[in-house]
């Protein structure tokens, strides 16, 4: 067989990202722009999903992205301009601030992230201390931990387990960020169970279906490739995990790269190789993957093979705020 591309399936958009982007697009579509008062049709707190192309595209259509609600003028709240919370979720303090300022919130938090928030509240109410495996500073982890900072103990890796100290009479349960590496988390859980054998697991893993499916597919792709390219932004947790999983699968045989788009590819990476694996993070539009495929085809990788591990049919309805009342 000649030089070829090995394409992971599933890859790219998950149901939570699809819903979050559609939320902003729906608001943009129903808005009268430009407004006489000069206000934008919608504000979005933080990146709606962690992909710079998606954010730039929505910004070009009029969405205004802010880091904090404080950047939004009172006039916007008074005019009822929608403010969208991103797919990664927010802390109770952010919700309270929006409510206090009378903002018209449209919450695009992924339902699978909201599930973890609810688990925190339930377990704290039942008297548990929660060990939460996540990435410090990531929007999702910040929102979850702030549900109950005194009872949620964040660790990142197995090496952090020693920093925890609980007595055997402490009710302990484990929760995790949705976009972790399945394998690395299993290692951390083993270390936790060795130290705290009474640690309880949640009813279902918090690592979401999209994360597990994309990691399973890229593992197989890595086995059949000389190198792997992951399309996804540097601040996208699941994209970075995909790159790590691919690198583990490749071992010494080759290298895994992460690029935002085709412009970041370096032809030198592919010299002398026969096969290049490709996958993309859950926040990545497929046209960016198409751009990478085109670039590799121009470098002579004209064969194409798809590695499919599972068919996804997950779908989330739009946020209740969009289903309930018409937007202005
Ligand atoms: S990666 Fe998983 S948790 Fe995150 S938005 Fe997608 S479906 Fe939701």
Tab-separated table of C-alpha atoms and ligand atoms in Angstrom:
chain	number	residue	atom	x	y	z
A	1	UNK	CA	0.000	0.000	0.000
A	2	UNK	CA	1.240	3.523	-0.778
A	3	UNK	CA	1.440	6.501	1.547
A	4	UNK	CA	-1.811	6.788	3.446
A	5	UNK	CA	-3.918	8.610	5.995
A	6	UNK	CA	-5.516	6.645	8.839
A	7	UNK	CA	-8.578	8.542	9.990
A	8	UNK	CA	-10.124	8.069	13.446
A	9	UNK	CA	-13.881	7.678	13.743
A	10	UNK	CA	-15.426	8.979	15.945
A	11	UNK	CA	-13.560	12.292	16.081
A	12	UNK	CA	-14.493	15.978	16.286
A	13	UNK	CA	-17.700	17.545	17.561
A	14	UNK	CA	-19.477	15.973	20.526
A	15	UNK	CA	-23.113	16.556	21.470
A	16	UNK	CA	-22.218	19.138	24.151
A	17	UNK	CA	-20.128	21.251	21.780
A	18	UNK	CA	-22.704	20.998	19.024
A	19	UNK	CA	-25.378	22.236	21.421
A	20	UNK	CA	-23.255	25.114	22.746
A	21	UNK	CA	-22.396	26.403	19.271
A	22	UNK	CA	-25.981	25.993	18.074
A	23	UNK	CA	-27.109	27.975	21.126
A	24	UNK	CA	-25.061	31.012	20.108
A	25	UNK	CA	-25.974	30.623	16.433
A	26	UNK	CA	-29.692	30.419	17.281
A	27	UNK	CA	-29.479	33.651	19.271
A	28	UNK	CA	-27.524	35.373	16.512
A	29	UNK	CA	-30.085	34.271	13.927
A	30	UNK	CA	-33.061	35.570	15.884
A	31	UNK	CA	-31.452	38.915	16.752
A	32	UNK	CA	-32.101	42.193	14.965
A	33	UNK	CA	-28.708	43.588	14.119
A	34	UNK	CA	-27.315	46.129	14.195
A	35	UNK	CA	-29.205	47.353	17.237
A	36	UNK	CA	-30.059	51.035	17.533
A	37	UNK	CA	-28.437	51.177	20.991
A	38	UNK	CA	-25.130	49.799	19.640
A	39	UNK	CA	-25.221	46.751	21.907
A	40	UNK	CA	-24.210	43.363	20.486
A	41	UNK	CA	-26.834	40.635	19.919
A	42	UNK	CA	-25.250	38.281	22.459
A	43	UNK	CA	-22.460	38.070	25.011
A	44	UNK	CA	-20.634	34.815	25.701
A	45	UNK	CA	-18.724	34.281	28.936
A	46	UNK	CA	-15.361	32.670	28.123
A	47	UNK	CA	-14.744	30.655	24.953
A	48	UNK	CA	-18.046	28.910	24.158
A	49	UNK	CA	-15.927	25.817	23.393
A	50	UNK	CA	-12.154	25.588	23.479
A	51	UNK	CA	-11.477	26.115	19.788
A	52	UNK	CA	-10.139	29.384	18.428
A	53	UNK	CA	-11.674	28.929	14.964
A	54	UNK	CA	-15.161	28.417	16.405
A	55	UNK	CA	-14.763	31.494	18.612
A	56	UNK	CA	-13.440	33.653	15.757
A	57	UNK	CA	-16.297	32.542	13.521
A	58	UNK	CA	-18.985	33.426	16.090
A	59	UNK	CA	-17.245	36.716	16.911
A	60	UNK	CA	-17.289	37.599	13.205
A	61	UNK	CA	-21.069	37.074	13.285
A	62	UNK	CA	-21.444	39.568	16.136
A	63	UNK	CA	-21.070	37.563	19.361
A	64	UNK	CA	-18.994	39.376	21.976
A	65	UNK	CA	-16.805	37.165	24.163
A	66	UNK	CA	-15.908	38.280	27.686
A	67	UNK	CA	-13.779	36.732	30.388
A	68	UNK	CA	-15.966	37.940	33.257
A	69	UNK	CA	-19.502	39.294	33.628
A	70	UNK	CA	-18.039	42.561	34.956
A	71	UNK	CA	-17.065	43.413	31.371
A	72	UNK	CA	-20.743	43.486	30.347
A	73	UNK	CA	-22.377	46.920	30.776
A	74	UNK	CA	-25.522	47.276	32.891
A	75	UNK	CA	-27.271	48.620	29.795
A	76	UNK	CA	-26.940	45.156	28.226
A	77	UNK	CA	-28.621	43.501	31.195
A	78	UNK	CA	-31.369	46.159	31.155
A	79	UNK	CA	-31.891	45.629	27.422
A	80	UNK	CA	-32.222	41.859	27.958
A	81	UNK	CA	-29.233	40.960	25.788
A	82	UNK	CA	-28.643	37.213	26.268
A	83	UNK	CA	-25.472	36.156	28.037
A	84	UNK	CA	-24.422	32.603	27.244
A	85	UNK	CA	-22.468	30.455	29.697
A	86	UNK	CA	-19.982	28.200	27.905
A	87	UNK	CA	-20.107	24.405	27.590
A	88	UNK	CA	-17.597	24.066	30.461
A	89	UNK	CA	-19.990	25.380	33.106
A	90	UNK	CA	-19.685	28.124	35.715
A	91	UNK	CA	-19.385	28.410	39.469
A	92	UNK	CA	-22.371	29.296	41.704
A	93	UNK	CA	-20.764	32.723	42.243
A	94	UNK	CA	-21.004	33.517	38.530
A	95	UNK	CA	-24.656	32.440	38.468
A	96	UNK	CA	-25.353	34.592	41.522
A	97	UNK	CA	-23.635	37.610	39.959
A	98	UNK	CA	-25.716	37.240	36.788
A	99	UNK	CA	-28.909	36.918	38.819
A	100	UNK	CA	-28.055	39.937	40.971
A	101	UNK	CA	-27.532	42.022	37.839
A	102	UNK	CA	-30.781	40.793	36.280
A	103	UNK	CA	-28.999	39.259	33.275
A	104	UNK	CA	-30.827	37.159	30.713
A	105	UNK	CA	-28.708	34.007	31.046
A	106	UNK	CA	-28.731	31.200	28.499
A	107	UNK	CA	-26.823	28.336	30.067
A	108	UNK	CA	-25.002	26.228	27.444
A	109	UNK	CA	-23.172	24.135	30.055
A	110	UNK	CA	-22.920	20.591	28.676
A	111	UNK	CA	-25.489	18.401	30.451
A	112	UNK	CA	-22.687	15.940	31.256
A	113	UNK	CA	-20.793	18.699	33.095
A	114	UNK	CA	-23.978	19.778	34.889
A	115	UNK	CA	-24.321	16.168	36.033
A	116	UNK	CA	-20.974	16.441	37.883
A	117	UNK	CA	-22.099	19.717	39.522
A	118	UNK	CA	-25.234	17.950	40.753
A	119	UNK	CA	-23.158	15.022	42.049
A	120	UNK	CA	-21.032	17.439	44.094
A	121	UNK	CA	-24.101	18.966	45.707
A	122	UNK	CA	-25.671	15.568	46.411
A	123	UNK	CA	-22.552	14.002	47.944
A	124	UNK	CA	-21.773	17.068	50.063
A	125	UNK	CA	-25.348	17.002	51.371
A	126	UNK	CA	-24.826	13.329	52.286
A	127	UNK	CA	-21.705	14.231	54.280
A	128	UNK	CA	-18.999	13.132	51.826
A	129	UNK	CA	-15.586	14.618	51.127
A	130	UNK	CA	-15.010	14.573	47.362
A	131	UNK	CA	-11.725	13.766	45.668
A	132	UNK	CA	-11.911	15.375	42.225
A	133	UNK	CA	-9.408	14.509	39.508
A	134	UNK	CA	-9.133	17.469	37.137
A	135	UNK	CA	-6.872	20.126	35.714
A	136	UNK	CA	-6.240	23.126	37.953
A	137	UNK	CA	-7.444	26.339	36.337
A	138	UNK	CA	-9.482	24.636	33.579
A	139	UNK	CA	-12.911	26.305	33.311
A	140	UNK	CA	-14.762	23.040	33.962
A	141	UNK	CA	-12.700	22.158	37.048
A	142	UNK	CA	-13.025	25.685	38.464
A	143	UNK	CA	-16.825	25.574	38.154
A	144	UNK	CA	-17.098	22.149	39.793
A	145	UNK	CA	-14.691	22.828	42.678
A	146	UNK	CA	-16.398	26.124	43.497
A	147	UNK	CA	-19.688	24.315	44.104
A	148	UNK	CA	-18.169	23.444	47.487
A	149	UNK	CA	-14.497	24.443	47.762
A	150	UNK	CA	-14.158	23.179	51.348
A	151	UNK	CA	-15.339	19.657	50.461
A	152	UNK	CA	-13.948	19.181	46.918
A	153	UNK	CA	-10.266	18.233	46.907
A	154	UNK	CA	-8.702	18.600	43.473
A	155	UNK	CA	-5.786	16.456	42.398
A	156	UNK	CA	-4.271	16.202	38.920
A	157	UNK	CA	-2.138	13.043	38.893
A	158	UNK	CA	-1.351	9.876	40.835
A	159	UNK	CA	1.686	11.688	42.256
A	160	UNK	CA	-0.692	14.107	44.042
A	161	UNK	CA	-2.367	11.344	46.079
A	162	UNK	CA	0.156	11.715	48.912
A	163	UNK	CA	-0.929	15.319	49.420
A	164	UNK	CA	-4.345	14.067	50.631
A	165	UNK	CA	-5.052	12.989	54.169
A	166	UNK	CA	-8.373	11.486	55.303
A	167	UNK	CA	-9.258	9.315	58.281
A	168	UNK	CA	-11.089	5.989	57.675
A	169	UNK	CA	-14.270	7.372	59.217
A	170	UNK	CA	-14.476	10.072	56.497
A	171	UNK	CA	-17.020	9.295	53.801
A	172	UNK	CA	-15.045	9.656	50.567
A	173	UNK	CA	-16.193	9.638	46.944
A	174	UNK	CA	-14.384	10.206	43.653
A	175	UNK	CA	-15.525	12.531	40.858
A	176	UNK	CA	-13.593	13.606	37.772
A	177	UNK	CA	-13.414	16.143	34.986
A	178	UNK	CA	-15.210	14.888	31.844
A	179	UNK	CA	-12.248	15.121	29.476
A	180	UNK	CA	-9.470	13.212	31.233
A	181	UNK	CA	-7.312	10.430	29.834
A	182	UNK	CA	-9.156	7.193	30.602
A	183	UNK	CA	-5.877	5.282	31.137
A	184	UNK	CA	-4.142	7.922	33.242
A	185	UNK	CA	-7.238	8.307	35.414
A	186	UNK	CA	-7.332	4.539	35.968
A	187	UNK	CA	-3.747	4.778	37.293
A	188	UNK	CA	-4.665	7.639	39.606
A	189	UNK	CA	-7.702	5.714	40.879
A	190	UNK	CA	-5.495	2.698	41.637
A	191	UNK	CA	-3.182	4.928	43.687
A	192	UNK	CA	-6.162	6.483	45.478
A	193	UNK	CA	-7.688	3.091	46.294
A	194	UNK	CA	-4.374	1.879	47.693
A	195	UNK	CA	-4.253	4.879	50.039
A	196	UNK	CA	-7.991	5.142	50.803
A	197	UNK	CA	-9.495	1.638	50.295
A	198	UNK	CA	-12.944	2.840	51.393
A	199	UNK	CA	-13.099	5.439	48.570
A	200	UNK	CA	-16.433	5.147	46.744
A	201	UNK	CA	-16.944	5.535	42.991
A	202	UNK	CA	-19.812	7.540	41.449
A	203	UNK	CA	-22.647	5.504	39.871
A	204	UNK	CA	-21.231	6.205	36.384
A	205	UNK	CA	-17.812	7.414	35.281
A	206	UNK	CA	-17.683	11.191	34.838
A	207	UNK	CA	-15.344	10.877	31.855
A	208	UNK	CA	-17.849	11.484	29.093
A	209	UNK	CA	-18.781	9.198	26.202
A	210	UNK	CA	-17.129	11.525	23.642
A	211	UNK	CA	-13.808	11.573	25.503
A	212	UNK	CA	-13.704	7.769	25.903
A	213	UNK	CA	-14.812	7.099	22.322
A	214	UNK	CA	-12.263	9.468	20.783
A	215	UNK	CA	-9.452	8.046	22.919
A	216	UNK	CA	-10.394	4.445	22.011
A	217	UNK	CA	-10.398	5.307	18.302
A	218	UNK	CA	-7.099	7.202	18.359
A	219	UNK	CA	-5.438	4.317	20.194
A	220	UNK	CA	-6.234	2.005	17.268
A	221	UNK	CA	-5.210	4.666	14.774
A	222	UNK	CA	-1.834	5.067	16.514
A	223	UNK	CA	-1.216	1.320	16.233
A	224	UNK	CA	-1.626	1.555	12.463
A	225	UNK	CA	0.296	4.797	11.868
A	226	UNK	CA	3.870	6.103	11.809
A	227	UNK	CA	2.798	9.403	13.375
A	228	UNK	CA	-0.476	11.011	14.462
A	229	UNK	CA	-1.824	14.533	13.993
A	230	UNK	CA	-4.513	15.735	16.400
A	231	UNK	CA	-6.477	18.781	15.308
A	232	UNK	CA	-7.460	20.877	18.323
A	233	UNK	CA	-6.533	23.967	20.320
A	234	UNK	CA	-3.874	24.005	23.047
A	235	UNK	CA	-6.432	24.948	25.730
A	236	UNK	CA	-8.747	22.081	24.759
A	237	UNK	CA	-8.337	19.465	27.475
A	238	UNK	CA	-9.737	16.593	25.416
A	239	UNK	CA	-7.564	17.482	22.385
A	240	UNK	CA	-4.397	17.511	24.485
A	241	UNK	CA	-5.407	14.172	26.084
A	242	UNK	CA	-5.940	12.726	22.578
A	243	UNK	CA	-2.401	13.752	21.664
A	244	UNK	CA	-1.054	12.066	24.819
A	245	UNK	CA	-3.030	8.868	24.139
A	246	UNK	CA	-1.776	8.834	20.543
A	247	UNK	CA	1.809	9.340	21.709
A	248	UNK	CA	1.470	6.466	24.138
A	249	UNK	CA	0.144	4.240	21.351
A	250	UNK	CA	2.983	5.210	19.035
A	251	UNK	CA	5.665	4.753	21.682
A	252	UNK	CA	9.170	5.056	20.257
A	253	UNK	CA	7.918	4.393	16.714
A	254	UNK	CA	6.765	7.918	16.037
A	255	UNK	CA	5.502	11.250	17.240
A	256	UNK	CA	2.060	12.710	17.936
A	257	UNK	CA	1.450	16.379	17.074
A	258	UNK	CA	-1.354	18.802	17.915
A	259	UNK	CA	-2.224	21.576	15.475
A	260	UNK	CA	-4.997	24.165	15.365
A	261	UNK	CA	-5.265	23.816	11.610
A	262	UNK	CA	-3.356	22.842	8.447
A	263	UNK	CA	-1.232	26.017	8.528
A	264	UNK	CA	0.649	24.615	11.552
A	265	UNK	CA	1.734	21.407	9.812
A	266	UNK	CA	5.453	21.069	9.108
A	267	UNK	CA	6.171	18.903	6.020
A	268	UNK	CA	9.419	17.762	7.694
A	269	UNK	CA	7.335	15.789	10.234
A	270	UNK	CA	6.182	13.413	7.513
A	271	UNK	CA	9.409	12.798	5.566
A	272	UNK	CA	10.019	9.093	5.024
A	273	UNK	CA	6.719	8.053	6.645
A	274	UNK	CA	4.185	5.684	5.119
A	275	UNK	CA	1.116	6.402	7.253
A	276	UNK	CA	-0.237	9.399	9.176
A	277	UNK	CA	-3.058	9.011	11.691
A	278	UNK	CA	-5.539	11.859	12.125
A	279	UNK	CA	-8.102	12.655	14.799
A	280	UNK	CA	-9.620	15.791	16.301
A	281	UNK	CA	-10.865	17.048	19.645
A	282	UNK	CA	-14.525	17.318	20.604
A	283	UNK	CA	-14.556	21.075	19.907
A	284	UNK	CA	-13.112	20.893	16.381
A	285	UNK	CA	-15.187	21.534	13.236
A	286	UNK	CA	-14.641	18.857	10.585
A	287	UNK	CA	-13.596	21.433	7.953
A	288	UNK	CA	-10.349	21.922	9.915
A	289	UNK	CA	-9.706	18.170	9.653
A	290	UNK	CA	-10.484	18.363	5.925
A	291	UNK	CA	-7.831	21.071	5.599
A	292	UNK	CA	-5.262	18.804	7.268
A	293	UNK	CA	-6.268	15.890	4.999
A	294	UNK	CA	-5.880	18.107	1.902
A	295	UNK	CA	-2.425	19.228	3.031
A	296	UNK	CA	-1.292	15.643	3.632
A	297	UNK	CA	-2.681	14.537	0.280
A	298	UNK	CA	-0.578	17.267	-1.318
A	299	UNK	CA	2.418	15.700	0.427
A	300	UNK	CA	1.662	12.355	-1.256
A	301	UNK	CA	-0.503	10.646	1.391
A	302	UNK	CA	-3.195	9.781	-1.121
A	303	UNK	CA	-4.414	6.496	0.374
A	304	UNK	CA	-7.176	6.710	2.988
A	305	UNK	CA	-8.355	4.291	5.608
A	306	UNK	CA	-10.951	4.917	8.298
A	307	UNK	CA	-10.769	3.227	11.696
A	308	UNK	CA	-14.248	3.163	13.197
A	309	UNK	CA	-14.708	1.955	16.761
A	310	UNK	CA	-18.303	2.974	17.536
A	311	UNK	CA	-21.245	4.870	16.027
A	312	UNK	CA	-22.301	7.848	18.130
A	313	UNK	CA	-25.901	9.003	18.255
A	314	UNK	CA	-25.880	11.293	21.293
A	315	UNK	CA	-27.859	14.531	20.962
A	316	UNK	CA	-28.753	17.232	23.488
A	317	UNK	CA	-31.688	19.612	23.088
A	318	UNK	CA	-31.031	23.363	23.215
A	319	UNK	CA	-30.930	25.067	26.647
A	320	UNK	CA	-34.306	25.495	28.309
A	321	UNK	CA	-34.054	29.298	28.052
A	322	UNK	CA	-34.192	29.053	24.256
A	323	UNK	CA	-37.067	26.618	24.271
A	324	UNK	CA	-39.091	28.600	26.806
A	325	UNK	CA	-39.402	32.127	25.519
A	326	UNK	CA	-38.618	33.940	22.320
A	327	UNK	CA	-35.449	36.008	22.350
A	328	UNK	CA	-35.576	39.693	21.726
B	1	LIG	S1	-16.497	16.628	25.725
B	1	LIG	FE1	-18.123	15.513	26.810
B	1	LIG	S2	-18.565	16.769	28.620
B	1	LIG	FE2	-17.392	18.050	27.184
B	1	LIG	S3	-18.940	19.133	25.990
B	1	LIG	FE3	-18.463	17.250	24.876
B	1	LIG	S4	-19.986	15.727	25.578
B	1	LIG	FE4	-19.975	17.412	27.030
